[in-house]
N, CA and C atoms as an extended XYZ file, in Angstrom:
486
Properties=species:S:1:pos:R:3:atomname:S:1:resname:S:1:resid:I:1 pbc="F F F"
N        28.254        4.267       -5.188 N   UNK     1
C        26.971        3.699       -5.573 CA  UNK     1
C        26.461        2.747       -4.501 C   UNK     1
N        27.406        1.677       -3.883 N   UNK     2
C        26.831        1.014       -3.017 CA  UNK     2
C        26.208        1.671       -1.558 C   UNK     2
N        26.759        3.177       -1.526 N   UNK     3
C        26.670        3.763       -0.001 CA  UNK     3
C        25.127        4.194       -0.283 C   UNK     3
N        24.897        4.716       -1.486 N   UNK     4
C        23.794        5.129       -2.059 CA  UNK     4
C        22.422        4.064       -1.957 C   UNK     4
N        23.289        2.503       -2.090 N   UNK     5
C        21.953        1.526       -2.264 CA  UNK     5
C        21.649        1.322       -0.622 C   UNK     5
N        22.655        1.130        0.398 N   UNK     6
C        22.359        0.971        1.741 CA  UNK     6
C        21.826        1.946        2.123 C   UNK     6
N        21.769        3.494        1.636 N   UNK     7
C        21.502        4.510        2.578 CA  UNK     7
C        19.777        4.428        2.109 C   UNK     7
N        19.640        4.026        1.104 N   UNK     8
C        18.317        3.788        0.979 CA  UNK     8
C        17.564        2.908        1.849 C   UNK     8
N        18.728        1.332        1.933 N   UNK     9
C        17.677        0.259        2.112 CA  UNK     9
C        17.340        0.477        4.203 C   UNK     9
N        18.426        1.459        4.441 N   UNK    10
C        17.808        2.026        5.603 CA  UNK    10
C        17.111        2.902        6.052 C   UNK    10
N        17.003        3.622        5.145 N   UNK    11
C        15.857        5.013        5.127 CA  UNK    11
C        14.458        4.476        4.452 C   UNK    11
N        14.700        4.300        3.429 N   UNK    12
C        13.367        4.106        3.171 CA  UNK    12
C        12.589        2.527        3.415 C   UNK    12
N        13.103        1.694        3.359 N   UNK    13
C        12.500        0.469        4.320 CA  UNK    13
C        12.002        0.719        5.430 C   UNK    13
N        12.843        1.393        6.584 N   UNK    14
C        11.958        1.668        7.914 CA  UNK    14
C        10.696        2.400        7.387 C   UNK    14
N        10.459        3.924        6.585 N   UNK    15
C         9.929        4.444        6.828 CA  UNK    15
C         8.528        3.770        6.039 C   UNK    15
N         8.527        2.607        4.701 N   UNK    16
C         7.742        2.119        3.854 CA  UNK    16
C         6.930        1.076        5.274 C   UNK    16
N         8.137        0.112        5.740 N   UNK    17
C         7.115       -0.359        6.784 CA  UNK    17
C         6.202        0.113        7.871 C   UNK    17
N         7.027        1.030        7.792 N   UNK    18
C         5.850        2.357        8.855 CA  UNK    18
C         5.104        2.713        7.982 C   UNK    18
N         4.909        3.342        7.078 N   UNK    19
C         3.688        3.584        6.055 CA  UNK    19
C         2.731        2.502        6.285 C   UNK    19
N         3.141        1.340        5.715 N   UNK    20
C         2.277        0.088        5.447 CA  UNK    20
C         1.536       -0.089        7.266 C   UNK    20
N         2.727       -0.128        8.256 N   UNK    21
C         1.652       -0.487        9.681 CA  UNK    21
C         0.214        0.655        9.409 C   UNK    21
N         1.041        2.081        9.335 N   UNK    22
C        -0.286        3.586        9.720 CA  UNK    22
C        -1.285        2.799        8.893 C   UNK    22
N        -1.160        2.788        7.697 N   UNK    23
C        -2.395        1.997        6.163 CA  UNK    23
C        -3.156        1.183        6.865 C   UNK    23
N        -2.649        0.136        7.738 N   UNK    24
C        -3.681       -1.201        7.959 CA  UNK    24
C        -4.279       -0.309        9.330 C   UNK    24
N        -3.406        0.055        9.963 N   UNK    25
C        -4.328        0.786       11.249 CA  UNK    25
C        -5.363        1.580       11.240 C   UNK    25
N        -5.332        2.419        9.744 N   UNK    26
C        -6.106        3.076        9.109 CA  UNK    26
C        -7.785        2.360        8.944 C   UNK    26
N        -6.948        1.549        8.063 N   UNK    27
C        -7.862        0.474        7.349 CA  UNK    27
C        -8.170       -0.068        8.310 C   UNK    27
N        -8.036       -0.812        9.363 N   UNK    28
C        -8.661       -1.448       10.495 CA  UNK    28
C        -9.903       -0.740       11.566 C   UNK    28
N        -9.797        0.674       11.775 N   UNK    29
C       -10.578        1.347       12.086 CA  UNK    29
C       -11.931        1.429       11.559 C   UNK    29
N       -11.995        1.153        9.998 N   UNK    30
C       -13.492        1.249        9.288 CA  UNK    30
C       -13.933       -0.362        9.399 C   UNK    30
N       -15.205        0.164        9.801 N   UNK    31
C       -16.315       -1.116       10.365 CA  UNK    31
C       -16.066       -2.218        9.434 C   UNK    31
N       -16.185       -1.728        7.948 N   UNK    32
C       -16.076       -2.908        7.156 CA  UNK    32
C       -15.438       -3.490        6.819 C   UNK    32
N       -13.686       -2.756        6.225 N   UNK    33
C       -12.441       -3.472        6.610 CA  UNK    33
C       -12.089       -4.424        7.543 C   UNK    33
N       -12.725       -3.954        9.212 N   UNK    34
C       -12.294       -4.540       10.266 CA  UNK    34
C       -12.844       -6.117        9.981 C   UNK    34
N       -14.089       -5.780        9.495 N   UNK    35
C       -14.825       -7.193        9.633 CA  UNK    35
C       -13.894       -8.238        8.599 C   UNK    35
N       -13.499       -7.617        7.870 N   UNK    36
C       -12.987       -8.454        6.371 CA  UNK    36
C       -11.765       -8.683        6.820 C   UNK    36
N       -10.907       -8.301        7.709 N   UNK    37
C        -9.474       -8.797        8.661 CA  UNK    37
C        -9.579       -9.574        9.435 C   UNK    37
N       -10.686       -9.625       10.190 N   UNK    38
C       -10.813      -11.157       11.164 CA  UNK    38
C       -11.479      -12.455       10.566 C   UNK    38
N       -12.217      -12.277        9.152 N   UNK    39
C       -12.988      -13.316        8.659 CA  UNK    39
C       -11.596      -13.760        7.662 C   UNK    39
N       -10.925      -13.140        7.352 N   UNK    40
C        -9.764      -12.838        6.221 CA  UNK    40
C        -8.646      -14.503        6.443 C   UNK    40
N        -8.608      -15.229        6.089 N   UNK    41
C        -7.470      -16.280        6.324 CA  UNK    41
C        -5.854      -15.699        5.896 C   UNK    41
N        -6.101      -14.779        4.652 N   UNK    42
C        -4.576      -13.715        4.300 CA  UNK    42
C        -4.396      -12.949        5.766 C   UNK    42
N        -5.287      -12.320        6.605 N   UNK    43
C        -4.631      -11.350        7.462 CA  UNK    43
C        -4.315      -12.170        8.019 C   UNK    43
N        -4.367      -13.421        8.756 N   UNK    44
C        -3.726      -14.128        9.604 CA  UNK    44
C        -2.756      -14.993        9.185 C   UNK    44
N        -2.465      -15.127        7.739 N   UNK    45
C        -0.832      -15.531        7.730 CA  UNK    45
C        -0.272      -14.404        7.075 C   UNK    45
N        -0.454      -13.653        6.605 N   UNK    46
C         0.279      -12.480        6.274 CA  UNK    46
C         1.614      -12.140        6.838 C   UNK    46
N         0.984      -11.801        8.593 N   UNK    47
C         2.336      -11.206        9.402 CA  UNK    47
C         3.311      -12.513        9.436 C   UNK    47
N         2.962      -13.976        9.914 N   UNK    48
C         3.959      -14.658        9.759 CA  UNK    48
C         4.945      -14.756        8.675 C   UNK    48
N         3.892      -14.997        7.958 N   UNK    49
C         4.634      -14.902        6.270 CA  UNK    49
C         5.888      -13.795        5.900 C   UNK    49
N         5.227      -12.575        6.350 N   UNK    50
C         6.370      -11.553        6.530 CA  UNK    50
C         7.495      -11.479        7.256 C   UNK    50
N         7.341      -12.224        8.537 N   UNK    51
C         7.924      -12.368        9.368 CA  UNK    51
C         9.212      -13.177        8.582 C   UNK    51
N         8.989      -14.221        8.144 N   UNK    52
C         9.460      -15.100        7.623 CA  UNK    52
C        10.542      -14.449        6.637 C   UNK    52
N         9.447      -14.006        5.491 N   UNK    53
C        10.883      -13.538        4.031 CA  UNK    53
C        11.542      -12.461        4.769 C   UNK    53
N        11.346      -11.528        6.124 N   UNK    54
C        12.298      -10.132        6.295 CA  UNK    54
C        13.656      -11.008        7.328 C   UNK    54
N        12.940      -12.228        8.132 N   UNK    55
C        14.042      -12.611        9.063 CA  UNK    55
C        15.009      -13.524        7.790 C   UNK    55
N        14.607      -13.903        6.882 N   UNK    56
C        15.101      -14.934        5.789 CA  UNK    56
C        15.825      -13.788        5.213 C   UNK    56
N        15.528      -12.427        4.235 N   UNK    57
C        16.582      -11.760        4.115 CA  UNK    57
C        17.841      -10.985        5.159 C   UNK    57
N        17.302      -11.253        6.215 N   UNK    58
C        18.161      -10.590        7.166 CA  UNK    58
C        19.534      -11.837        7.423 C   UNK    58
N        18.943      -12.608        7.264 N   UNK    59
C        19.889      -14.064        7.833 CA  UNK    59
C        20.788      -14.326        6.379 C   UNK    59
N        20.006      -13.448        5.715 N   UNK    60
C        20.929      -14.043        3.688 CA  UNK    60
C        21.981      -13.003        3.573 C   UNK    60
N        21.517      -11.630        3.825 N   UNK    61
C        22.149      -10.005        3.230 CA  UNK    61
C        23.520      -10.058        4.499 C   UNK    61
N        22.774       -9.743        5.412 N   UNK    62
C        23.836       -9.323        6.636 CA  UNK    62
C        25.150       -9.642        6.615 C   UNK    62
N        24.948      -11.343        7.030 N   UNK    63
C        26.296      -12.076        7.406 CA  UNK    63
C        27.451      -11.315        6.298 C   UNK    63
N        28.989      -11.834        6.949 N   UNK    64
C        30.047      -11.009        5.961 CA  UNK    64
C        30.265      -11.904        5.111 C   UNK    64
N        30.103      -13.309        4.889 N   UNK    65
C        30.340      -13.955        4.058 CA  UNK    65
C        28.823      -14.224        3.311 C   UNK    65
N        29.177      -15.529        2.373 N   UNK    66
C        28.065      -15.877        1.528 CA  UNK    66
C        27.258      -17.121        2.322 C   UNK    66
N        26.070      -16.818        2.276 N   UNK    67
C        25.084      -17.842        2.953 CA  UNK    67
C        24.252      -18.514        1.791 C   UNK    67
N        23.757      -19.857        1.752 N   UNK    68
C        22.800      -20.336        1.255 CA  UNK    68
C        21.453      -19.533        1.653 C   UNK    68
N        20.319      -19.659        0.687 N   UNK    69
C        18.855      -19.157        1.025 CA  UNK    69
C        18.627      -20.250        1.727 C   UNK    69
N        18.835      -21.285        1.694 N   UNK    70
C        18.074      -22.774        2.058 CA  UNK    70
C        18.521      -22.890        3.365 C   UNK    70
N        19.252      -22.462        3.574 N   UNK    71
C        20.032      -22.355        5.020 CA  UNK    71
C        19.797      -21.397        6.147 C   UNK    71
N        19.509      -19.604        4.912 N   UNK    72
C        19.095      -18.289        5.647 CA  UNK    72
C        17.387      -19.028        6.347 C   UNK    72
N        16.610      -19.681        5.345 N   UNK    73
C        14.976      -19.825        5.193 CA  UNK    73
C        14.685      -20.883        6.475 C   UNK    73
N        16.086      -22.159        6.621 N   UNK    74
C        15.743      -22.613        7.997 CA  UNK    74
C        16.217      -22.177        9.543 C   UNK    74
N        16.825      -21.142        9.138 N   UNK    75
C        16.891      -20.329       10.449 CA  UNK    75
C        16.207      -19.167       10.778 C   UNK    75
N        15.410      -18.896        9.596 N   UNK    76
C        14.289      -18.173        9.971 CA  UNK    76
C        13.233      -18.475       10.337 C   UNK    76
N        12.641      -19.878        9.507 N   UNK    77
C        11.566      -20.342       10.374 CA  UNK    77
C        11.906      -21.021       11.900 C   UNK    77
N        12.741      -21.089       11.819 N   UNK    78
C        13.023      -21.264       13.596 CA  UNK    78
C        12.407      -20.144       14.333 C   UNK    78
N        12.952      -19.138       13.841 N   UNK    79
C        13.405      -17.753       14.503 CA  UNK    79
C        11.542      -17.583       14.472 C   UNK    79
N        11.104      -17.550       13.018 N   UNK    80
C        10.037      -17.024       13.345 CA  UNK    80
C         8.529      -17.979       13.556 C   UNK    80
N         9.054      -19.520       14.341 N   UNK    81
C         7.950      -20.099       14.519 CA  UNK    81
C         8.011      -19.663       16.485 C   UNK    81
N         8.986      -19.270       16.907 N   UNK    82
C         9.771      -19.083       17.928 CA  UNK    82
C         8.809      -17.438       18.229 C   UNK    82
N         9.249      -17.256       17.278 N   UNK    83
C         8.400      -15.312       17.501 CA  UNK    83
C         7.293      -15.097       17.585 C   UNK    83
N         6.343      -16.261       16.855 N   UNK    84
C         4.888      -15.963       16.605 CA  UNK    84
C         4.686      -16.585       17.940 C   UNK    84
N         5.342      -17.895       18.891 N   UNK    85
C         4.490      -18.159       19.896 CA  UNK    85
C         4.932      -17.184       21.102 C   UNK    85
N         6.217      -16.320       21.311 N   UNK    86
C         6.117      -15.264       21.902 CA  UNK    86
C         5.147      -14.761       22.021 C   UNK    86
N         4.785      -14.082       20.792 N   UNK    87
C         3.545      -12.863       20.548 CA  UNK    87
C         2.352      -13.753       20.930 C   UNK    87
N         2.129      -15.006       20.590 N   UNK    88
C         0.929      -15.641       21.409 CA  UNK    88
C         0.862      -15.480       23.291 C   UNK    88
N         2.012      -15.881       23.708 N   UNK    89
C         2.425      -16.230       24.963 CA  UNK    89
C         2.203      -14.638       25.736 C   UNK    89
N         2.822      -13.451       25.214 N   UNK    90
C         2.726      -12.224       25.357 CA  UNK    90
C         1.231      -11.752       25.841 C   UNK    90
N         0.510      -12.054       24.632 N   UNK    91
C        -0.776      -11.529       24.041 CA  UNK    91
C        -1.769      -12.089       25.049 C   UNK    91
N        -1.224      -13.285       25.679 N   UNK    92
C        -2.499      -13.893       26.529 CA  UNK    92
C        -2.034      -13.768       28.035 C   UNK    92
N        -0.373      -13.199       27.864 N   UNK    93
C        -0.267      -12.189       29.465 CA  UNK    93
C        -0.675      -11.117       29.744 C   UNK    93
N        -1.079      -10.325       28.873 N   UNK    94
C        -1.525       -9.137       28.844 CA  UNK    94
C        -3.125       -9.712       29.154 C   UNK    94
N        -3.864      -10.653       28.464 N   UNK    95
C        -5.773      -10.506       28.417 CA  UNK    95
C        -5.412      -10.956       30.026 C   UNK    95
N        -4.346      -12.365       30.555 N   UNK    96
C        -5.084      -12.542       31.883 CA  UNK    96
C        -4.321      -11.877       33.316 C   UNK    96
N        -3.294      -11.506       32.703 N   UNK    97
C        -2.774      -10.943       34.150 CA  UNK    97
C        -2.668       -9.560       34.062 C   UNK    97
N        -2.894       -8.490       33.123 N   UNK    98
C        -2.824       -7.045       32.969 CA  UNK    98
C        -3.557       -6.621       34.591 C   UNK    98
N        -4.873       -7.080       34.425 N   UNK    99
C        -5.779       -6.501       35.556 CA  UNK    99
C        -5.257       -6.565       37.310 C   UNK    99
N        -4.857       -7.976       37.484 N   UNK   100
C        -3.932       -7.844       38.833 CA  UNK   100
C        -2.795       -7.510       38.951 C   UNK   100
N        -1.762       -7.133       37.823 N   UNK   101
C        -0.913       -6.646       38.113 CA  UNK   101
C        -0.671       -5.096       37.838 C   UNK   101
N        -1.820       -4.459       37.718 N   UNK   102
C        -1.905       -3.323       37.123 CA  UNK   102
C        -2.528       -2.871       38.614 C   UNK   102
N        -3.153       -3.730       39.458 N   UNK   103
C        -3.318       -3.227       40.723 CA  UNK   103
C        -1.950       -3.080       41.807 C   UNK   103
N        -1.080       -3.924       41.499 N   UNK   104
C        -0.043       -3.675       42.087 CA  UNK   104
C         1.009       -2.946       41.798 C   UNK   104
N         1.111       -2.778       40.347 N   UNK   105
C         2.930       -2.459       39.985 CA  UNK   105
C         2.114       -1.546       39.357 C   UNK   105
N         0.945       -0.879       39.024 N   UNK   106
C         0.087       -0.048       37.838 CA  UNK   106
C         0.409       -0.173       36.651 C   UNK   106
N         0.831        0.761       35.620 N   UNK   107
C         1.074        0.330       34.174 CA  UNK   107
C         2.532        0.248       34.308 C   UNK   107
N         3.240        0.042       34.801 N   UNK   108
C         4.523       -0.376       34.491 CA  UNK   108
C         4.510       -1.927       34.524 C   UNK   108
N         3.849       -2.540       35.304 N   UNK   109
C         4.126       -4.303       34.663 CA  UNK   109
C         3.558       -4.179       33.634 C   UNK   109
N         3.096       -3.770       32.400 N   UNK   110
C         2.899       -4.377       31.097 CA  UNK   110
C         4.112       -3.739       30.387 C   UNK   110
N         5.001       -2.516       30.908 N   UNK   111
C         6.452       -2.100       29.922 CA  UNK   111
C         7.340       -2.691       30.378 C   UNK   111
N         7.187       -3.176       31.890 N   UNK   112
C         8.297       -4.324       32.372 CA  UNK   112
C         8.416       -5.609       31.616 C   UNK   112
N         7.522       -6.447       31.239 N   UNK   113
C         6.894       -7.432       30.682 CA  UNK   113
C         7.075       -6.849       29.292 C   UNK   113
N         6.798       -5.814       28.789 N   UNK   114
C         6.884       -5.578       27.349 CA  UNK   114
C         8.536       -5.810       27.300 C   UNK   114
N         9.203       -5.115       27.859 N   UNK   115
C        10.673       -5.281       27.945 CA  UNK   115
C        11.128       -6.251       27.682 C   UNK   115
N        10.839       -7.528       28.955 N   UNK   116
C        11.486       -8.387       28.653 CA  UNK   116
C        10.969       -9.732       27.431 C   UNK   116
N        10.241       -8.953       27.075 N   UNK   117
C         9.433       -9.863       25.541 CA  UNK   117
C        10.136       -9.536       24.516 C   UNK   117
N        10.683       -8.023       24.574 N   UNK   118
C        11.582       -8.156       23.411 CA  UNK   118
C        13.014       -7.937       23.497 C   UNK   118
N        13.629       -8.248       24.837 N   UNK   119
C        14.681       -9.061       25.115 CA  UNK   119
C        14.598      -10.216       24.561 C   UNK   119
N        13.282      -11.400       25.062 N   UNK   120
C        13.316      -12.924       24.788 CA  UNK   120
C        13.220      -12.843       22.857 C   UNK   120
N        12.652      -11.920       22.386 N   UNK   121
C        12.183      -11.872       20.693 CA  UNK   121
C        13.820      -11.892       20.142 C   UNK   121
N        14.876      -10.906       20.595 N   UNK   122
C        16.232      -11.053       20.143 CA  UNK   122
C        16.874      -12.030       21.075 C   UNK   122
N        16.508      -12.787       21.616 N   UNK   123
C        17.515      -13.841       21.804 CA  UNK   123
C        16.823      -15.471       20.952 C   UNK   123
N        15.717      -14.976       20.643 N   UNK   124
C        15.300      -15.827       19.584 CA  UNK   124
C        15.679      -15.894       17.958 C   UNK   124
N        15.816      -14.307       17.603 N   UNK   125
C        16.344      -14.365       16.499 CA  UNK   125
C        17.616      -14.372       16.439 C   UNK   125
N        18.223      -14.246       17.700 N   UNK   126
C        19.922      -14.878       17.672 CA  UNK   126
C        20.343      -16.562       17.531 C   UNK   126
N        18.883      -17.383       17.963 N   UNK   127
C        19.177      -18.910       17.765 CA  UNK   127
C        18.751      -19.016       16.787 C   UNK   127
N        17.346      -18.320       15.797 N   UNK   128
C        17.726      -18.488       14.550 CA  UNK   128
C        19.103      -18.148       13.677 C   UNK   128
N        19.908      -17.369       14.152 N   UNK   129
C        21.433      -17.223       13.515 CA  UNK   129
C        21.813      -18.193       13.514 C   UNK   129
N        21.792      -18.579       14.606 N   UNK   130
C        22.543      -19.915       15.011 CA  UNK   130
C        22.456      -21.240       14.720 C   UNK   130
N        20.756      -21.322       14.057 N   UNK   131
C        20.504      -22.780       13.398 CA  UNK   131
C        21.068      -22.112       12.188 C   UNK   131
N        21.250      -21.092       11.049 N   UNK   132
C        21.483      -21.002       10.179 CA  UNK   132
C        23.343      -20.979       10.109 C   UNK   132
N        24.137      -20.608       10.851 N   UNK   133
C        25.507      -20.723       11.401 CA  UNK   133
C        26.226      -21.865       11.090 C   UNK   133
N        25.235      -22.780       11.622 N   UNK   134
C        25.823      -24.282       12.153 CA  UNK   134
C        24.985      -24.946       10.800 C   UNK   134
N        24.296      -24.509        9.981 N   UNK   135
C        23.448      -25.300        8.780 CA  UNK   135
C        25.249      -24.666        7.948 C   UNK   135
N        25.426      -23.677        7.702 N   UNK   136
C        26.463      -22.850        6.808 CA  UNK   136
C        27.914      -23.838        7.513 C   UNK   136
N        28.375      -24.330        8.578 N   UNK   137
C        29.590      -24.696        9.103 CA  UNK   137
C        29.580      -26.552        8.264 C   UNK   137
N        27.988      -26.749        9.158 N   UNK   138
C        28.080      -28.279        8.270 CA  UNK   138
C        28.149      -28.547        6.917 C   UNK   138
N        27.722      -27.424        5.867 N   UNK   139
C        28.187      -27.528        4.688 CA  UNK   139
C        29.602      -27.582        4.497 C   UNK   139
N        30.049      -26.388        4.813 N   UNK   140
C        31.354      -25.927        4.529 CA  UNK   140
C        32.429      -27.549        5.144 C   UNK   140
N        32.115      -27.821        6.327 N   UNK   141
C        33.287      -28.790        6.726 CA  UNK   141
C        32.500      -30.242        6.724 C   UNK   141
N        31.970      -30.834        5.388 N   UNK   142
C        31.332      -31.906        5.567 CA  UNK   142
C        32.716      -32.498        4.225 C   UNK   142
N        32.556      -33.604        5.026 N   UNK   143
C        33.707      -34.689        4.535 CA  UNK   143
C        33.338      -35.092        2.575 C   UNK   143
N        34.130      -34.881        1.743 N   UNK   144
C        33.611      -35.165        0.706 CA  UNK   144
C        33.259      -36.830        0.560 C   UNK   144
N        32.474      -37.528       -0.332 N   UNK   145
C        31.424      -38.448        0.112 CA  UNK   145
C        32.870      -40.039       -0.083 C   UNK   145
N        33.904      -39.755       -1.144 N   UNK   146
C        34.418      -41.135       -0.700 CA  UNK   146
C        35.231      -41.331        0.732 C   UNK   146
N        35.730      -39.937        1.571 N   UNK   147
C        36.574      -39.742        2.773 CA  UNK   147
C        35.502      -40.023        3.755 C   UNK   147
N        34.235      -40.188        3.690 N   UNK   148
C        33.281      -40.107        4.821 CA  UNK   148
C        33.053      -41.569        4.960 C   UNK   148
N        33.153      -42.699        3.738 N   UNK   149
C        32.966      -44.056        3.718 CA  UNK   149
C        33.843      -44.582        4.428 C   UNK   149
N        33.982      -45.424        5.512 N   UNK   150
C        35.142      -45.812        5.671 CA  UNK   150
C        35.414      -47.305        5.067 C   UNK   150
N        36.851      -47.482        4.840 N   UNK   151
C        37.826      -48.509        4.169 CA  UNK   151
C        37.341      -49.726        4.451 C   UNK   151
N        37.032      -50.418        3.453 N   UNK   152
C        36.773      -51.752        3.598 CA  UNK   152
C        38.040      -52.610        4.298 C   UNK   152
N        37.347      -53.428        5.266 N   UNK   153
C        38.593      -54.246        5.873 CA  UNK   153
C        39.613      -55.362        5.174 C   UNK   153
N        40.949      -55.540        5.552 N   UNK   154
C        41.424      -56.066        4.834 CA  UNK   154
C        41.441      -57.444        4.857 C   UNK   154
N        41.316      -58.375        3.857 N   UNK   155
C        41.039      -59.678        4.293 CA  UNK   155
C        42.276      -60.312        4.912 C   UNK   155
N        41.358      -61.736        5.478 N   UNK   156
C        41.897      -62.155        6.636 CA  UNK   156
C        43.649      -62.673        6.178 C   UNK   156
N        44.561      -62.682        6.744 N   UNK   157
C        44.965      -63.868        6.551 CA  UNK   157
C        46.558      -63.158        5.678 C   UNK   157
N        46.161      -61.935        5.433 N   UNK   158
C        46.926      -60.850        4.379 CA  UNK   158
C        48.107      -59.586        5.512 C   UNK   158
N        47.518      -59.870        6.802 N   UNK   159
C        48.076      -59.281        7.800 CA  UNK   159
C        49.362      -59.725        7.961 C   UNK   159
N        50.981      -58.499        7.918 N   UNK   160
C        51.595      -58.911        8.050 CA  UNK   160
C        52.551      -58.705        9.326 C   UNK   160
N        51.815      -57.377       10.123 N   UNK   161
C        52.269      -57.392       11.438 CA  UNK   161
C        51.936      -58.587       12.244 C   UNK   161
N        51.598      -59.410       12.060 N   UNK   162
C        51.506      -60.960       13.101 CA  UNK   162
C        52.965      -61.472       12.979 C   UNK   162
C-alpha cells in the first residue's frame, strides 16, 4: 500500500503540476485573462506562496526521521525568500545583458547562465535544509531548563578547601 501511495505522489504530482503550468499558459494567452494576471495581487503571491508550502512539504516528508512543521516552514522561507530573489536577479540578466551577450557567445549565454541559476536555486534549497537541520539539532540537544541555569554560588565563608 505504501509503494502504491509514493508511486502516485510521483507520477501524478509531476504530471498535475504540469497540467496546472499548460492551464495558466493557456489562460495567459487570452487578452483578458492576461490583463486580470498583471492587475491581479493573487498572481503575484501565488508562485511564492507555492513556492513556500511545496519547499515546506519537501523539508517535512523527505527527511528519514521526524521533523517539526515549524522548523520544515523556517527553512523554507529561507530557501524560498532566497529563490524568489534568484528569479528576480535572473530575470533582470536576461532584460539587460541577453542583447550583448547574445552578440558574442549567441544563444548559448542565456543556457550557460540558465545553468548556472539552477545550480545556485539547489544550493539554496540545500541551505534551506540546513537552517531547518540545525533548527531540528537545537531542539533535540537543548539542555533541559533546570541543567541550563547555572548553580547558585556558594556562600562565603562555607569553603572548605582553604
Amino acid at each position: 500500500a505504501s509503494y502504491a501511495i509514493g508511486a502516485d505522489f510521483y507520477v501524478w504530482g509531476p504530471l498535475a503540476i504540469a497540467g496546472l503550468v499548460t492551464l495558466l499558459l493557456q489562460l495567459a494567452q487570452n487578452p483578458a485573462f492576461s490583463s486580470y494576471l498583471r492587475r491581479s495581487t493573487l498572481a503575484q503571491w501565488l508562485p511564492p506562496l507555492l513556492t513556500l508550502l511545496g519547499v515546506t512539504l519537501l523539508f517535512w516528508w523527505v527527511p528519514n526521521r521526524k521533523v517539526k512543521i515549524r522548523n520544515a516552514l523556517a527553512g523554507a522561507a529561507v530557501a524560498t525568500i532566497a529563490l524568489h530573489g534568484l528569479q528576480i536577479g535572473f530575470s533582470a540578466y536576461v532584460r539587460l545583458f541577453t542583447d550583448a551577450s547574445r552578440v558574442v557567445y549567441g544563444s548559448f549565454a542565456i543556457a550557460f547562465f540558465f545553468m548556472i541559476s539552477v545550480q545556485i536555486a539547489w544550493w539554496l534549497v540545500l541551505v534551506g535544509c540546513e537552517v531547518t537541520a540545525c533548527l531540528e539539532l537545537e531542539r533535540e540537544h537543548a539542555l533541559p531548563a533546570a541543567a541550563a541555569e547555572p548553580a547558585p554560588p556558594a556562600p562565603r565563608g562555607l569553603d572548605t578547601a582553604d
